[in-house]
Amino acid sequence: MTELSYILPPRRLLKVSGEDRLSFLQGLVSNDVAKVTPDRALWSALLTAQGKFLHDFFIAEQDGTYLLDGEADRLDDLKRRLSLYRLRAKATIEVVEDRQVVIAWGENAISALGLPDEAGAAATFGGGVAFADPRLAGAGARLYLPDVAALEAAGFAAGDPAAYDRLRISLGLPDGSRDMQVDKAILLENGFDELHGVDWKKGCYVGQELTARTKYRGLIKKRLLPVGIAGPLPDAGAIIEADGKEAGEMRSAVDGPDFAVGLALLRLEALESGARLTVGDTVLTPLTPDWVVLPEKKSA
């Protein structure tokens, strides 16, 4: 039986409350905040006006407030950027100090938490909230808890962050600014469409025009994909080559008991060519997950 594990990732929470909390967030972020309920959580992003990535976060609701789970070392920046748009909106943005972000995974982890087996399904748990990762089935769950007592009572034990990283990377899931360059990354290059991080019917939000144009005009030239790694682990940002030409850049990577895996932002033309991908003496093998939708290869 697969062990039920949890980690405390470097993430923290913001709380958005007040009678205008929905309309305030709705005009800013890439997903439809109106769909967030005590029974459902979402993944979303904040963009520049030019449609470039600034922050990604998960949004859950409890006790009439929204909880946003963002990168711990960039949470102040997220709060500052949201506050710039608050103006006269009756909404309050606060850092949550009495709860911690927890990631839980393992076979039957979702049922062990009493959640429906559905991406984004949410429920109260252990004095906080738990929800199945809204991006992808099999990615585990996230919890916002005062402590881990209830989680351990449900059979979970403290796990190895590297083990979760191997799961996350093998599934092709980005981890904030580790994998998406701030002020540069485009959502659709990083799986936000297939991973339910963008709502195409919600109306205007910051960066919406470029994001929509990228989708409907087929402007994607790169994709973030898992790669198998044979050789020394490349550094994040290392240039990937194919036939002597630049083919992409490395993002996060982790060693493993069988083989190392990483995420790489790869040029689609390099993927289509089938050329060998290398970083120095290290050879990379693309491992395209089933959920990824790549453009059809152009006929010769």
Tab-separated table of C-alpha atoms in Angstrom:
chain	number	residue	atom	x	y	z
A	1	MET	CA	0.000	0.000	0.000
A	2	THR	CA	1.290	3.449	-0.954
A	3	GLU	CA	2.115	5.599	2.033
A	4	LEU	CA	-0.085	8.590	2.796
A	5	SER	CA	2.281	11.542	3.105
A	6	TYR	CA	2.200	15.269	3.719
A	7	ILE	CA	4.622	18.164	3.524
A	8	LEU	CA	4.547	21.799	4.603
A	9	PRO	CA	5.599	23.588	1.401
A	10	PRO	CA	7.029	27.131	1.294
A	11	ARG	CA	3.575	28.626	0.788
A	12	ARG	CA	1.469	31.045	2.853
A	13	LEU	CA	-2.084	32.319	2.830
A	14	LEU	CA	-3.794	35.603	2.105
A	15	LYS	CA	-7.380	36.209	3.178
A	16	VAL	CA	-9.665	38.372	1.035
A	17	SER	CA	-12.862	39.380	2.825
A	18	GLY	CA	-15.562	42.035	2.597
A	19	GLU	CA	-18.774	42.429	0.622
A	20	ASP	CA	-16.937	43.242	-2.633
A	21	ARG	CA	-14.466	40.356	-2.372
A	22	LEU	CA	-15.913	38.510	-5.383
A	23	SER	CA	-16.142	41.445	-7.784
A	24	PHE	CA	-12.721	42.660	-6.649
A	25	LEU	CA	-10.916	39.398	-7.428
A	26	GLN	CA	-13.057	38.613	-10.453
A	27	GLY	CA	-11.715	41.594	-12.374
A	28	LEU	CA	-8.102	40.673	-11.659
A	29	VAL	CA	-7.430	36.947	-11.956
A	30	SER	CA	-7.517	34.413	-14.783
A	31	ASN	CA	-10.141	32.038	-13.399
A	32	ASP	CA	-13.821	32.484	-12.531
A	33	VAL	CA	-13.882	33.274	-8.824
A	34	ALA	CA	-17.689	32.972	-8.842
A	35	LYS	CA	-17.170	29.204	-9.103
A	36	VAL	CA	-15.287	29.088	-5.788
A	37	THR	CA	-17.555	27.763	-3.023
A	38	PRO	CA	-17.037	25.848	0.231
A	39	ASP	CA	-17.328	22.751	-2.004
A	40	ARG	CA	-14.945	23.802	-4.764
A	41	ALA	CA	-11.482	25.361	-5.043
A	42	LEU	CA	-9.672	26.718	-8.105
A	43	TRP	CA	-6.190	27.432	-9.454
A	44	SER	CA	-5.634	30.876	-10.939
A	45	ALA	CA	-3.059	33.537	-11.768
A	46	LEU	CA	-2.416	37.259	-11.639
A	47	LEU	CA	-0.899	38.723	-14.808
A	48	THR	CA	0.600	41.947	-16.030
A	49	ALA	CA	-1.497	44.103	-18.339
A	50	GLN	CA	0.540	42.539	-21.166
A	51	GLY	CA	-0.558	39.047	-20.130
A	52	LYS	CA	2.718	37.942	-18.526
A	53	PHE	CA	2.860	35.806	-15.375
A	54	LEU	CA	3.202	37.467	-11.966
A	55	HIS	CA	1.757	35.002	-9.419
A	56	ASP	CA	-0.175	31.756	-9.375
A	57	PHE	CA	-2.312	30.708	-6.423
A	58	PHE	CA	-5.071	28.393	-5.311
A	59	ILE	CA	-8.355	29.914	-4.111
A	60	ALA	CA	-10.624	28.259	-1.540
A	61	GLU	CA	-13.560	29.643	0.413
A	62	GLN	CA	-14.369	29.239	4.085
A	63	ASP	CA	-16.559	31.253	6.434
A	64	GLY	CA	-17.409	33.829	3.788
A	65	THR	CA	-13.796	34.672	2.903
A	66	TYR	CA	-11.432	33.661	0.125
A	67	LEU	CA	-8.125	32.021	1.026
A	68	LEU	CA	-5.316	32.435	-1.509
A	69	ASP	CA	-2.346	30.080	-1.288
A	70	GLY	CA	0.790	31.712	-2.751
A	71	GLU	CA	4.579	31.474	-2.598
A	72	ALA	CA	5.776	32.355	0.907
A	73	ASP	CA	8.735	34.496	-0.134
A	74	ARG	CA	6.610	36.430	-2.635
A	75	LEU	CA	3.412	36.763	-0.607
A	76	ASP	CA	4.074	40.382	0.320
A	77	ASP	CA	4.433	41.192	-3.372
A	78	LEU	CA	1.145	39.436	-4.152
A	79	LYS	CA	-0.596	41.362	-1.390
A	80	ARG	CA	0.905	44.634	-2.621
A	81	ARG	CA	-0.162	44.040	-6.209
A	82	LEU	CA	-3.711	43.095	-5.233
A	83	SER	CA	-3.926	46.136	-2.967
A	84	LEU	CA	-3.038	48.446	-5.878
A	85	TYR	CA	-6.341	47.509	-7.508
A	86	ARG	CA	-8.524	47.685	-4.405
A	87	LEU	CA	-9.343	51.409	-4.709
A	88	ARG	CA	-12.861	51.881	-3.272
A	89	ALA	CA	-13.795	48.206	-3.255
A	90	LYS	CA	-15.117	46.998	0.084
A	91	ALA	CA	-12.521	44.267	0.373
A	92	THR	CA	-9.773	43.578	2.895
A	93	ILE	CA	-6.536	41.732	2.104
A	94	GLU	CA	-4.701	40.193	5.062
A	95	VAL	CA	-1.907	37.699	5.653
A	96	VAL	CA	-3.211	34.632	7.502
A	97	GLU	CA	-0.973	33.799	10.457
A	98	ASP	CA	-2.917	31.003	12.160
A	99	ARG	CA	-3.026	28.443	9.350
A	100	GLN	CA	-0.426	26.592	7.364
A	101	VAL	CA	-0.510	25.267	3.825
A	102	VAL	CA	-0.190	21.484	3.644
A	103	ILE	CA	0.127	19.215	0.612
A	104	ALA	CA	-1.017	15.603	1.025
A	105	TRP	CA	-0.676	12.737	-1.437
A	106	GLY	CA	-0.601	8.974	-1.793
A	107	GLU	CA	-2.911	6.233	-2.981
A	108	ASN	CA	-6.451	6.907	-1.732
A	109	ALA	CA	-5.346	10.238	-0.230
A	110	ILE	CA	-8.476	11.973	-1.492
A	111	SER	CA	-10.855	9.432	0.036
A	112	ALA	CA	-8.825	9.400	3.283
A	113	LEU	CA	-9.637	13.107	3.579
A	114	GLY	CA	-13.334	12.470	2.985
A	115	LEU	CA	-13.308	14.299	-0.348
A	116	PRO	CA	-15.105	13.359	-3.561
A	117	ASP	CA	-12.706	11.987	-6.171
A	118	GLU	CA	-12.912	15.104	-8.323
A	119	ALA	CA	-10.341	17.807	-9.069
A	120	GLY	CA	-11.075	20.884	-6.964
A	121	ALA	CA	-13.593	19.182	-4.660
A	122	ALA	CA	-13.398	20.882	-1.246
A	123	ALA	CA	-14.679	20.341	2.295
A	124	THR	CA	-13.995	21.425	5.852
A	125	PHE	CA	-11.322	19.345	7.579
A	126	GLY	CA	-9.405	19.589	10.840
A	127	GLY	CA	-10.555	23.101	11.675
A	128	GLY	CA	-9.654	24.303	8.190
A	129	VAL	CA	-10.298	23.356	4.597
A	130	ALA	CA	-9.108	20.535	2.335
A	131	PHE	CA	-9.474	20.187	-1.413
A	132	ALA	CA	-8.344	17.909	-4.209
A	133	ASP	CA	-5.743	19.628	-6.377
A	134	PRO	CA	-7.896	21.489	-8.933
A	135	ARG	CA	-5.322	21.073	-11.680
A	136	LEU	CA	-5.190	17.336	-12.122
A	137	ALA	CA	-6.479	14.076	-10.706
A	138	GLY	CA	-3.628	12.205	-9.055
A	139	ALA	CA	-1.841	15.340	-7.849
A	140	GLY	CA	-3.025	14.903	-4.253
A	141	ALA	CA	-4.710	17.482	-2.049
A	142	ARG	CA	-4.027	20.827	-0.429
A	143	LEU	CA	-5.129	21.794	3.065
A	144	TYR	CA	-5.162	25.028	5.060
A	145	LEU	CA	-4.961	23.927	8.685
A	146	PRO	CA	-4.185	25.287	12.164
A	147	ASP	CA	-2.066	22.151	12.745
A	148	VAL	CA	-1.591	18.675	11.286
A	149	ALA	CA	-3.179	16.686	14.137
A	150	ALA	CA	-6.328	15.793	12.182
A	151	LEU	CA	-4.251	14.911	9.130
A	152	GLU	CA	-2.056	12.526	11.105
A	153	ALA	CA	-5.154	11.039	12.732
A	154	ALA	CA	-6.393	10.270	9.200
A	155	GLY	CA	-3.267	8.182	8.566
A	156	PHE	CA	-0.892	10.693	6.962
A	157	ALA	CA	2.753	10.989	8.016
A	158	ALA	CA	5.374	13.658	7.332
A	159	GLY	CA	6.917	12.937	3.949
A	160	ASP	CA	9.927	13.875	1.857
A	161	PRO	CA	9.519	17.125	-0.125
A	162	ALA	CA	11.634	15.578	-2.889
A	163	ALA	CA	9.118	12.734	-3.207
A	164	TYR	CA	6.316	15.219	-3.794
A	165	ASP	CA	8.506	17.135	-6.241
A	166	ARG	CA	9.020	13.927	-8.231
A	167	LEU	CA	5.256	13.402	-8.370
A	168	ARG	CA	4.560	17.023	-9.310
A	169	ILE	CA	7.248	17.168	-11.978
A	170	SER	CA	6.326	13.807	-13.506
A	171	LEU	CA	2.748	15.089	-13.851
A	172	GLY	CA	3.997	18.277	-15.505
A	173	LEU	CA	2.728	20.687	-12.852
A	174	PRO	CA	4.555	24.028	-12.469
A	175	ASP	CA	5.493	25.348	-9.033
A	176	GLY	CA	5.131	29.110	-9.194
A	177	SER	CA	8.198	31.168	-10.043
A	178	ARG	CA	10.446	28.092	-9.807
A	179	ASP	CA	9.031	27.055	-13.164
A	180	MET	CA	7.427	30.199	-14.605
A	181	GLN	CA	9.513	33.324	-15.102
A	182	VAL	CA	7.954	36.403	-13.550
A	183	ASP	CA	7.114	39.133	-16.095
A	184	LYS	CA	7.925	36.737	-18.938
A	185	ALA	CA	5.991	33.440	-18.805
A	186	ILE	CA	2.727	33.024	-20.728
A	187	LEU	CA	-0.036	30.976	-19.104
A	188	LEU	CA	-0.759	28.751	-22.084
A	189	GLU	CA	2.900	27.749	-22.395
A	190	ASN	CA	2.610	26.412	-18.851
A	191	GLY	CA	-0.533	24.304	-19.074
A	192	PHE	CA	-3.074	26.701	-17.579
A	193	ASP	CA	-5.647	25.855	-20.243
A	194	GLU	CA	-5.633	22.069	-19.800
A	195	LEU	CA	-5.054	22.381	-16.032
A	196	HIS	CA	-8.202	24.485	-15.524
A	197	GLY	CA	-6.391	27.686	-14.548
A	198	VAL	CA	-8.145	29.944	-17.077
A	199	ASP	CA	-11.848	30.544	-17.628
A	200	TRP	CA	-12.611	31.603	-21.206
A	201	LYS	CA	-16.154	32.796	-20.498
A	202	LYS	CA	-15.747	34.946	-17.385
A	203	GLY	CA	-15.079	38.264	-19.094
A	204	CYS	CA	-12.344	40.820	-18.549
A	205	TYR	CA	-9.410	40.498	-16.167
A	206	VAL	CA	-5.907	41.928	-16.160
A	207	GLY	CA	-3.980	40.437	-19.100
A	208	GLN	CA	-7.076	38.781	-20.595
A	209	GLU	CA	-6.690	40.214	-24.095
A	210	LEU	CA	-3.239	38.790	-24.764
A	211	THR	CA	-4.141	35.455	-23.145
A	212	ALA	CA	-7.199	35.084	-25.388
A	213	ARG	CA	-5.267	36.153	-28.492
A	214	THR	CA	-2.582	33.580	-27.720
A	215	LYS	CA	-5.196	30.830	-27.605
A	216	TYR	CA	-7.370	31.711	-30.549
A	217	ARG	CA	-4.551	32.645	-32.919
A	218	GLY	CA	-2.442	29.609	-32.046
A	219	LEU	CA	0.575	31.653	-30.980
A	220	ILE	CA	2.115	29.125	-28.584
A	221	LYS	CA	5.717	28.318	-29.554
A	222	LYS	CA	6.920	26.612	-26.350
A	223	ARG	CA	5.555	24.247	-23.689
A	224	LEU	CA	6.600	23.359	-20.161
A	225	LEU	CA	6.995	19.574	-20.125
A	226	PRO	CA	8.502	16.863	-17.907
A	227	VAL	CA	11.803	15.412	-19.064
A	228	GLY	CA	13.771	12.365	-18.020
A	229	ILE	CA	17.363	13.308	-17.154
A	230	ALA	CA	20.389	11.138	-17.950
A	231	GLY	CA	23.518	12.736	-16.536
A	232	PRO	CA	24.266	15.511	-14.055
A	233	LEU	CA	21.197	17.434	-12.908
A	234	PRO	CA	21.036	20.693	-14.921
A	235	ASP	CA	20.635	23.995	-13.115
A	236	ALA	CA	17.402	25.929	-13.435
A	237	GLY	CA	17.731	28.286	-16.378
A	238	ALA	CA	20.308	26.134	-18.172
A	239	ILE	CA	20.004	26.332	-21.959
A	240	ILE	CA	18.816	23.165	-23.705
A	241	GLU	CA	20.203	22.462	-27.178
A	242	ALA	CA	19.091	20.318	-30.117
A	243	ASP	CA	21.422	19.894	-33.100
A	244	GLY	CA	23.498	22.811	-31.844
A	245	LYS	CA	20.537	25.175	-31.673
A	246	GLU	CA	18.780	26.543	-28.601
A	247	ALA	CA	15.729	24.368	-27.888
A	248	GLY	CA	14.569	25.599	-24.496
A	249	GLU	CA	15.463	26.142	-20.848
A	250	MET	CA	15.514	23.951	-17.761
A	251	ARG	CA	13.255	24.696	-14.852
A	252	SER	CA	12.998	22.676	-11.600
A	253	ALA	CA	14.550	19.215	-11.398
A	254	VAL	CA	14.895	16.486	-8.791
A	255	ASP	CA	16.886	13.281	-8.486
A	256	GLY	CA	15.162	9.983	-7.819
A	257	PRO	CA	15.734	6.343	-6.895
A	258	ASP	CA	15.398	5.215	-10.523
A	259	PHE	CA	16.076	8.309	-12.624
A	260	ALA	CA	16.015	12.076	-12.356
A	261	VAL	CA	13.156	14.165	-13.731
A	262	GLY	CA	12.741	17.834	-14.432
A	263	LEU	CA	10.550	20.401	-16.082
A	264	ALA	CA	11.772	22.106	-19.226
A	265	LEU	CA	10.337	24.925	-21.296
A	266	LEU	CA	10.817	23.431	-24.762
A	267	ARG	CA	10.397	24.912	-28.215
A	268	LEU	CA	7.676	23.017	-30.071
A	269	GLU	CA	9.753	22.936	-33.253
A	270	ALA	CA	12.482	21.054	-31.377
A	271	LEU	CA	9.925	18.553	-30.105
A	272	GLU	CA	8.510	18.049	-33.583
A	273	SER	CA	11.954	17.446	-35.050
A	274	GLY	CA	12.682	14.614	-32.634
A	275	ALA	CA	16.248	15.879	-32.250
A	276	ARG	CA	18.299	14.835	-29.228
A	277	LEU	CA	17.948	17.325	-26.366
A	278	THR	CA	21.029	18.056	-24.276
A	279	VAL	CA	22.409	20.326	-21.571
A	280	GLY	CA	26.164	19.824	-21.818
A	281	ASP	CA	26.720	16.084	-21.336
A	282	THR	CA	23.219	15.558	-19.910
A	283	VAL	CA	20.580	14.054	-22.198
A	284	LEU	CA	16.910	14.945	-21.782
A	285	THR	CA	13.972	12.812	-22.883
A	286	PRO	CA	10.559	14.530	-23.164
A	287	LEU	CA	7.851	12.757	-21.148
A	288	THR	CA	4.633	14.316	-22.430
A	289	PRO	CA	1.748	13.661	-19.980
A	290	ASP	CA	-1.615	12.497	-21.321
A	291	TRP	CA	-3.301	15.773	-20.385
A	292	VAL	CA	-1.012	17.939	-22.541
A	293	VAL	CA	-2.519	19.010	-25.870
A	294	LEU	CA	0.207	19.846	-28.385
A	295	PRO	CA	-0.423	21.383	-31.815
A	296	GLU	CA	-0.673	18.921	-34.674
A	297	LYS	CA	2.591	18.457	-36.512
A	298	LYS	CA	2.789	20.438	-39.718
A	299	SER	CA	2.784	18.277	-42.816
A	300	ALA	CA	5.939	18.344	-44.907
